[in-house]
Coordinates of C-alpha atoms in Angstrom, one line a residue:
X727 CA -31.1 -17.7 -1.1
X728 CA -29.7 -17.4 2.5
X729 CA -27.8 -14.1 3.4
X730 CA -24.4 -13.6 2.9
X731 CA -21.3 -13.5 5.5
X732 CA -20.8 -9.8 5.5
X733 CA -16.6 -10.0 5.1
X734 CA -14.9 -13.2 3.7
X735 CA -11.1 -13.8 3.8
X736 CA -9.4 -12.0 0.4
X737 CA -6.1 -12.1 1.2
X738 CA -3.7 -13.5 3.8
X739 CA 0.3 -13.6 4.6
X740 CA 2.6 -16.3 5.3
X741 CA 5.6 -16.0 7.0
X742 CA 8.1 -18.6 6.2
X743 CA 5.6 -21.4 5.7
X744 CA 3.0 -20.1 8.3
X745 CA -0.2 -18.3 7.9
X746 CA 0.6 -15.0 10.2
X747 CA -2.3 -12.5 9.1
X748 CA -5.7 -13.0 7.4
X749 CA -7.4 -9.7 5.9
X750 CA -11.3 -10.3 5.5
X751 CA -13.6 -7.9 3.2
X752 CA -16.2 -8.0 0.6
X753 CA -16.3 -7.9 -3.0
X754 CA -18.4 -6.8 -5.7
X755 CA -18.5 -7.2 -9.6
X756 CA -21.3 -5.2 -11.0
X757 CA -22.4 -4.4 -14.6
X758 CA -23.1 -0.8 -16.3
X759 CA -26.5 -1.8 -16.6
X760 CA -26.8 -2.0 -12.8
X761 CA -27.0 -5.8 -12.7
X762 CA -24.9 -7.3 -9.8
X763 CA -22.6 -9.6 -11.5
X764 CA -21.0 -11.6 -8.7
X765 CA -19.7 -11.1 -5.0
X766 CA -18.1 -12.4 -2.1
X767 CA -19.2 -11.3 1.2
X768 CA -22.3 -8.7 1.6
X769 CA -22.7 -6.7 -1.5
X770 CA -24.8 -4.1 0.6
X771 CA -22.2 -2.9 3.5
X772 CA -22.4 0.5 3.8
X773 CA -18.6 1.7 3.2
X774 CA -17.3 5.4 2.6
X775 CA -15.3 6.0 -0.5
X776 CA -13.0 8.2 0.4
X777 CA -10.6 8.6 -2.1
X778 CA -11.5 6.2 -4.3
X779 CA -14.3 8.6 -5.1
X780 CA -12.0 10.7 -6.5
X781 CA -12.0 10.2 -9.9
X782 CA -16.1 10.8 -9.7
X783 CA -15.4 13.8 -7.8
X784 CA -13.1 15.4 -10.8
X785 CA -15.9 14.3 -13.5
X786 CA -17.0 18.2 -12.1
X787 CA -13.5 20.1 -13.2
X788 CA -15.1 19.1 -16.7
X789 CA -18.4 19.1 -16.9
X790 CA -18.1 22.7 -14.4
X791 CA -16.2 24.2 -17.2
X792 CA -13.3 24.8 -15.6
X793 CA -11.0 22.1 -18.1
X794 CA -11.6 24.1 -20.8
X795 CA -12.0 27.4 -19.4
X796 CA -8.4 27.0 -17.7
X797 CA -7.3 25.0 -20.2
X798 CA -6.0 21.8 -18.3
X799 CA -3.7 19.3 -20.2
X800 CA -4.5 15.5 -19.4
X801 CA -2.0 15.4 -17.0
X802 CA -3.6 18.2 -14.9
X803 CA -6.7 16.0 -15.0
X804 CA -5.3 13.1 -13.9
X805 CA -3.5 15.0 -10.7
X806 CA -6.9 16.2 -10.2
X807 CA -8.2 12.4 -9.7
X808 CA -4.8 11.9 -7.3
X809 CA -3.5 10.5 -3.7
X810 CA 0.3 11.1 -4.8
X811 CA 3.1 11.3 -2.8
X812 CA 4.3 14.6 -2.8
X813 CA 6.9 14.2 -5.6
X814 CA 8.6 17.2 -7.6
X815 CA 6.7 16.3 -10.4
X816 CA 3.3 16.2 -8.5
X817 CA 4.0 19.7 -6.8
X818 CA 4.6 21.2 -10.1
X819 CA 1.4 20.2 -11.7
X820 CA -0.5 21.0 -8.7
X821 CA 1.0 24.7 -8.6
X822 CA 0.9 24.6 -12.8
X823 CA -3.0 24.4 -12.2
X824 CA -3.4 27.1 -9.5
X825 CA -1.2 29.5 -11.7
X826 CA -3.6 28.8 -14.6
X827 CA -6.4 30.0 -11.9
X828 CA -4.2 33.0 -10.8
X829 CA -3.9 31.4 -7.1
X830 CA -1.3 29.7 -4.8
X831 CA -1.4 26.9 -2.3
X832 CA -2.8 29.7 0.4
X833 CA -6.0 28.7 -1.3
X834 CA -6.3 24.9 -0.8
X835 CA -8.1 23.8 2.4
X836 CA -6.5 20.4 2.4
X837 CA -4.6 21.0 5.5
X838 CA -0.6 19.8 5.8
X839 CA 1.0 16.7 5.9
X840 CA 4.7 15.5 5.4
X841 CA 5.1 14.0 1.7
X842 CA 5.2 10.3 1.2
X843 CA 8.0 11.0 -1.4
X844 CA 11.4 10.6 0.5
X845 CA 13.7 12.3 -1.4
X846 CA 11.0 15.6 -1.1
X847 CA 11.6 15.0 2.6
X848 CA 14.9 15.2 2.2
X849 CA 15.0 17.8 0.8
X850 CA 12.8 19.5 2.9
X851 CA 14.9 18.9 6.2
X852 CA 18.0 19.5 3.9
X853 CA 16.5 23.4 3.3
X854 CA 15.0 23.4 6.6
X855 CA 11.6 23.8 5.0
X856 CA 8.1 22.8 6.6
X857 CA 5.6 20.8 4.1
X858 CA 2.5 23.4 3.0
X859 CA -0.5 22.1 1.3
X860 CA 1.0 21.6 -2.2
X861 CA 2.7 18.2 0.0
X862 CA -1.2 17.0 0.8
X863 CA -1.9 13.9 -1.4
X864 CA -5.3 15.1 -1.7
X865 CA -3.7 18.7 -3.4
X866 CA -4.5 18.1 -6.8
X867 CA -8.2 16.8 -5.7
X868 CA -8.7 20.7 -3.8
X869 CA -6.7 22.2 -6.8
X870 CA -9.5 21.1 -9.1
X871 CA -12.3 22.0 -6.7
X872 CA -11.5 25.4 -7.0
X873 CA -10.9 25.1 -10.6
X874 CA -15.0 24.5 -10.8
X875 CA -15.5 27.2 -8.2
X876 CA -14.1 30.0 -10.4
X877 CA -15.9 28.3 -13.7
X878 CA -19.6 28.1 -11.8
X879 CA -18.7 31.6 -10.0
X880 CA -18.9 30.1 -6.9
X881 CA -17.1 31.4 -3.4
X882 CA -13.5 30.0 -2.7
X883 CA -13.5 30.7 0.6
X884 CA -16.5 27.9 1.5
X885 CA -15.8 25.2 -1.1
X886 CA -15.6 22.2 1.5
X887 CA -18.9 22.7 2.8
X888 CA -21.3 20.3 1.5
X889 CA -24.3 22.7 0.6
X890 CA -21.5 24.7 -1.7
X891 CA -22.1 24.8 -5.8
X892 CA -19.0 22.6 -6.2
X893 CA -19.7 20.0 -3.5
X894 CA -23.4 20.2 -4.7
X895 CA -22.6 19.3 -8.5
X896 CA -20.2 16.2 -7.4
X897 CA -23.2 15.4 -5.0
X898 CA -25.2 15.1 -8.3
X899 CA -22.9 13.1 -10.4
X900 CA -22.5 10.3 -7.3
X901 CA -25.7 9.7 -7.4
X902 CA -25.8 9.5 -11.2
X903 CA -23.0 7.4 -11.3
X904 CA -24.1 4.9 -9.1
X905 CA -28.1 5.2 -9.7
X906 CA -28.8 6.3 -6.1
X907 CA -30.8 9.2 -4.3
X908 CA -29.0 12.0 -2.1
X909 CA -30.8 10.2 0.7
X910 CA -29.1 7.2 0.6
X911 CA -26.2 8.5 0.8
X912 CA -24.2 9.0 4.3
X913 CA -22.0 11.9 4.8
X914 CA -18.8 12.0 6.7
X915 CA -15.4 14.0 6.4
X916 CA -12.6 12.9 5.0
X917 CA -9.3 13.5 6.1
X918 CA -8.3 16.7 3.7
X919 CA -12.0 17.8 5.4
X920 CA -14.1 17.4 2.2
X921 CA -17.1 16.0 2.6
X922 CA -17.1 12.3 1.5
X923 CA -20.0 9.8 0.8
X924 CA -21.0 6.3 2.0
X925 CA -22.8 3.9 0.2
X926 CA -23.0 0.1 -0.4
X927 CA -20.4 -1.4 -2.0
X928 CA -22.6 -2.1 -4.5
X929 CA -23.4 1.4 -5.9
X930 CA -19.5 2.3 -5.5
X931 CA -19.1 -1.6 -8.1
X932 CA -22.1 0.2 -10.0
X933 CA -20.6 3.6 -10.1
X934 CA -17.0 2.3 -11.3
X935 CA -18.6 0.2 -13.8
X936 CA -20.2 3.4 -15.7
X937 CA -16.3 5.1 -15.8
X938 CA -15.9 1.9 -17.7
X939 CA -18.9 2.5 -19.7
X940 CA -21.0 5.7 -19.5
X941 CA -24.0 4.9 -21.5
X942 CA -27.5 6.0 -20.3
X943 CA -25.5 8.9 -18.7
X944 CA -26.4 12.6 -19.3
X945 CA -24.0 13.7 -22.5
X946 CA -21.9 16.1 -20.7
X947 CA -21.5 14.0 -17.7
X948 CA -20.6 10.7 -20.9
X949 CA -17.9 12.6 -22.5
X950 CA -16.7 13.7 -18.9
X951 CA -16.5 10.3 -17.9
X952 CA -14.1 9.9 -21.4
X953 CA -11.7 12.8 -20.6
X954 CA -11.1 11.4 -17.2
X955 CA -10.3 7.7 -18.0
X956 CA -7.9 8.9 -20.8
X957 CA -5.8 11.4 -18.6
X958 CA -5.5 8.4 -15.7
X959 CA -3.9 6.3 -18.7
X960 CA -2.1 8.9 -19.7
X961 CA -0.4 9.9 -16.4
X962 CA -1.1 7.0 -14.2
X963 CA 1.9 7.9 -11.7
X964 CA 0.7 11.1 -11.1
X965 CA -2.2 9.3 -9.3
X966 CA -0.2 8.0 -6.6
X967 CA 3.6 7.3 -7.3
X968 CA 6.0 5.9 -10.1
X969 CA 5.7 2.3 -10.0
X970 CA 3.2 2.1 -7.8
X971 CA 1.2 -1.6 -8.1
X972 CA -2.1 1.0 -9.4
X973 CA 0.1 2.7 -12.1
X974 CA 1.8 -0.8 -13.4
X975 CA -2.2 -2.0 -13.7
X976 CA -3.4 0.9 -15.6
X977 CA -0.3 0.8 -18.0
X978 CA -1.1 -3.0 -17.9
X979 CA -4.5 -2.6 -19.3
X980 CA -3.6 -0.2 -22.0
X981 CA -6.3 1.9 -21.7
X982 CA -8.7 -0.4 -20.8
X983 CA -8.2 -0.3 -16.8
X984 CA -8.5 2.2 -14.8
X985 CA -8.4 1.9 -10.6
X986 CA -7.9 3.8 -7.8
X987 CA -8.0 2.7 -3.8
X988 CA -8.9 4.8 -0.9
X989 CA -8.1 4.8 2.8
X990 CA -9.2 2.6 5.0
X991 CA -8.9 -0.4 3.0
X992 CA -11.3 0.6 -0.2
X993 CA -10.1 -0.4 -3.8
X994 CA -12.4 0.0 -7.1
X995 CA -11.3 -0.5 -10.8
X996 CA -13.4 -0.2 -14.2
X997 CA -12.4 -2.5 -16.8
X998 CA -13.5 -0.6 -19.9
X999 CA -13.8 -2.7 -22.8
X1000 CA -16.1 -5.2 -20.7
X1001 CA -18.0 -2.6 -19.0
X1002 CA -17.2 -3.3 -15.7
X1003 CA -16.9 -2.4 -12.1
X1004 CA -15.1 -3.4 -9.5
X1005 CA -15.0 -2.8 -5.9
X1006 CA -13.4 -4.0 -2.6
X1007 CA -13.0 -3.4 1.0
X1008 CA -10.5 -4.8 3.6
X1009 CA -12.0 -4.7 7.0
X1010 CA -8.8 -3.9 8.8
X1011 CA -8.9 -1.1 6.7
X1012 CA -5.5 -2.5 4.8
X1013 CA -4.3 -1.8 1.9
X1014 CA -1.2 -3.7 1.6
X1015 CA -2.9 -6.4 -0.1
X1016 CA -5.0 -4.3 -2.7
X1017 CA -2.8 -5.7 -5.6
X1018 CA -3.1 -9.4 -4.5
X1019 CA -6.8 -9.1 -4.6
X1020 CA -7.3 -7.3 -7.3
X1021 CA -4.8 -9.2 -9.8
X1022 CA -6.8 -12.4 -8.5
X1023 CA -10.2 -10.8 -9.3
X1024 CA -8.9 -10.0 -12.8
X1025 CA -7.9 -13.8 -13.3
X1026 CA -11.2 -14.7 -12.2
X1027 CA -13.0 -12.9 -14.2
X1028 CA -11.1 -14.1 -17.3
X1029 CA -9.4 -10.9 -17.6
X1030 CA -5.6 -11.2 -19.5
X1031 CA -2.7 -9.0 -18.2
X1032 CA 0.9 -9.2 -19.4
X1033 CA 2.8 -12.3 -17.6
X1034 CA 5.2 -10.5 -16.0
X1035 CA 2.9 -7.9 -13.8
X1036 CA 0.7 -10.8 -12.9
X1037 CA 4.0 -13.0 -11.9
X1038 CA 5.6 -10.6 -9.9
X1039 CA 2.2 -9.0 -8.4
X1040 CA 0.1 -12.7 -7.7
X1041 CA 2.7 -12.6 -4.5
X1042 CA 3.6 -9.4 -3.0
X1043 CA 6.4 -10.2 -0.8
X1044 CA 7.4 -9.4 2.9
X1045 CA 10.8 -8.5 3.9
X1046 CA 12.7 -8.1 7.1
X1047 CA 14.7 -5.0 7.9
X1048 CA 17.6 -7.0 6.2
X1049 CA 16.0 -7.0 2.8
X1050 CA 15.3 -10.8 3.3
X1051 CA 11.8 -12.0 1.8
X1052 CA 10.7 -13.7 4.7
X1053 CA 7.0 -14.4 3.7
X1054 CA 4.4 -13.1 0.7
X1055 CA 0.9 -11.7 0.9
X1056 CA -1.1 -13.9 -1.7
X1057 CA -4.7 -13.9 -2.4
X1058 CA -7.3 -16.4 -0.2
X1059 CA -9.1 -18.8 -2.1
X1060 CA -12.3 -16.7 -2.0
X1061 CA -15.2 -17.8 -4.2
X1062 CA -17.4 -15.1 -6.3
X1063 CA -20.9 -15.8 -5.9
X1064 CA -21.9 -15.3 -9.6
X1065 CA -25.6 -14.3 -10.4
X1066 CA -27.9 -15.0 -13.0

C-alpha cells in the first residue's frame, strides 16, 4: 500500500463561478474498537487538540468528584466542555459555578480577551467596562478545573502546570481515551496557558469515537463519558454560540451527535449510535469550512440529518460587505480511503 498525501483538498470557495481558495487537510474515521475505518490524507500527522480536547478534559469535573460534590446541573457541564462567546447567558453559568465553589473570576488563569458576543461588547463600551476572565471562551473549561482541584484537594494557585493533580488526571483519561502512552504524547500551551496535547489524528478519531461509545473504558471514566455527551445535547449553545453550525448539528442528531472544533483548524465529532469518531484538520488552520466538511463526511458515511440543516449547511455562503452572496464554501470531492 503506498503512503498517503499527508493533506488533501476538503473544502474550497468559489467566487462567482471561480474557484478563489482551496483549504487542504486530513481526515480520519475510526472505530471504538481502535480500528481505522477510513481516511483521506495521513491518518498519522501529529496535530494538537486544542480545544477540541475539551470535552475529554471535562470527563475530570466528574470522575474528580467535583459534579457531584458541587452539584453541577447539565448545563454547568456542558459550559465546562465550552469555546463560547462571551454571552450573558455564558457569564452567568460560568460565575453560577464559581459561586457553588465559593470563588470569583480572580481565580481563573485563562487570561483576558474581548467577547466574541457583540451585544456584550456593547455593552461593555456602553458602561465603560474592560472584559475580565469570565469573557475568555475557555472560562467555563478553567471554571471546571478548579471545580476538580477543590474535590482532589489539590492547590488552586498551580492548576495549569502540567505535573498538577488536575492536569495529571486529564493526562490519564487522554491516554485512555485514545489508547496511547503519556510518551507519545507532545505537549504545548494553549492559548488560555493550559497545557494541551498532540497526537495523530488518528488517536484524537479514536478518542472521539469512545465519547460515542465508552466500552472497554474504566466504569467511572464510562459513566463520565455519559454525563458529558448528555449535557452537550442538552445545552449545545452554551458550547460556543446560539445557532452556531456545531449547536444546529448536535440538536440535528438528537442526541446521537456530539462535536466540537478547536483552533487552528481542528474539528472532531462522535456519532453515538454507530460508535464512531471523527476527526479533521485544515492546514491553514481554518475553520470557516468546518460545517461543509463535516456535513459531507456525514453524507458519506451514510449518516441521515434533517433536510433542511444539510440544504442550508452543504453550501456555506460568502457575502460582500453589502450582504450580497457573492460565492459559497462547498466541500471538495475528497475520496475516503476505506479499510478492511
Amino acid at each position: 500500500m503506498s503512503q498517503p498525501r499527508d493533506v488533501v483538498a476538503l473544502a474550497y470557495g468559489d467566487r462567482e463561478g471561480i474557484v478563489e481558495t482551496t483549504h487542504f487537510g486530513a481526515l480520519v474515521v475510526c472505530a471504538a474498537d481502535g480500528r481505522l475505518l477510513a481516511s483521506a490524507g495521513n491518518p498519522l500527522s501529529m496535530q494538537y487538540w486544542r480545544s477540541a480536547s475539551k470535552t475529554i478534559q471535562a470527563l475530570s469535573v466528574i470522575t474528580s468528584g467535583a459534579a457531584d460534590r458541587f452539584e453541577l446541573t447539565e448545563r454547568e457541564l456542558a459550559q465546562c466542555c465550552a469555546s463560547h462567546s462571551g454571552s450573558e447567558m455564558h457569564i452567568e453559568t460560568v460565575l453560577g459555578i464559581l459561586d457553588k465553589l465559593g470563588m470569583d473570576e480572580a481565580y481563573l488563569q485563562c487570561g483576558v480577551h474581548p467577547p466574541g458576543d457583540a451585544t456584550e461588547r456593547a455593552r461593555l463600551a456602553t458602561a465603560g467596562e474592560k472584559p475580565g476572565p469570565r469573557h475568555n471562551n475557555c472560562s467555563g473549561k478553567h471554571a471546571g478545573m478548579l471545580a476538580s482541584c477543590l474535590a482532589l484537594g489539590a492547590d488552586p494557585a498551580t492548576y495549569l502546570e502540567l505535573t498538577h493533580p488536575v492536569q495529571r488526571l486529564i493526562t490519564e483519561h487522554l491516554c485512555l481515551m485514545s489508547n496511547a502512552r503519556e510518551a507519545d504524547l507532545h505537549f504545548g500551551h494553549d492559548g488560555c496557558g493550559a497545557p494541551t496535547a498532540a497526537q495523530t489524528l488518528q488517536a484524537q478519531a479514536l478518542a472521539w469515537a469512545r465519547l460515542a461509545r465508552p466500552n472497554g473504558l474504566p466504569d467511572d471514566l464510562a459513566a463520565a463519558v455519559e454525563r458529558i455527551a448528555a449535557a452537550m445535547y442538552v445545552a449545545p449553545e452554551l458550547l460556543s454560540s446560539v445557532g452556531s453550525y456545531s449547536a444546529r448539528l448536535i440538536e440535528a442528531g438528537g442526541g446521537d451527535i456530539i462535536c466540537k472544533g478547536g483552533a487552528a483548524g481542528l474539528f472532531c465529532m462522535a456519532v453515538r449510535n454507530q460508535g464512531l469518531g471523527i476527526a479533521f484538520k485544515i492546514a491553514d488552520g481554518s475553520g470557516e469550512t468546518h460545517a461543509v466538511i463535516a456535513l459531507a463526511t456525514l453524507a458519506r458515511l451514510g449518516i441521515d440529518l434533517p433536510d433542511e440543516l444539510t440544504d442550508e449547511l452543504a453550501q456555506s455562503p460568502i457575502t460582500n460587505c453589502h450582504g450580497r452572496v457573492v460565492g459559497h464554501l462547498q466541500p471538495a470531492d475528497f475520496r475516503l480511503e476505506m479499510m478492511a
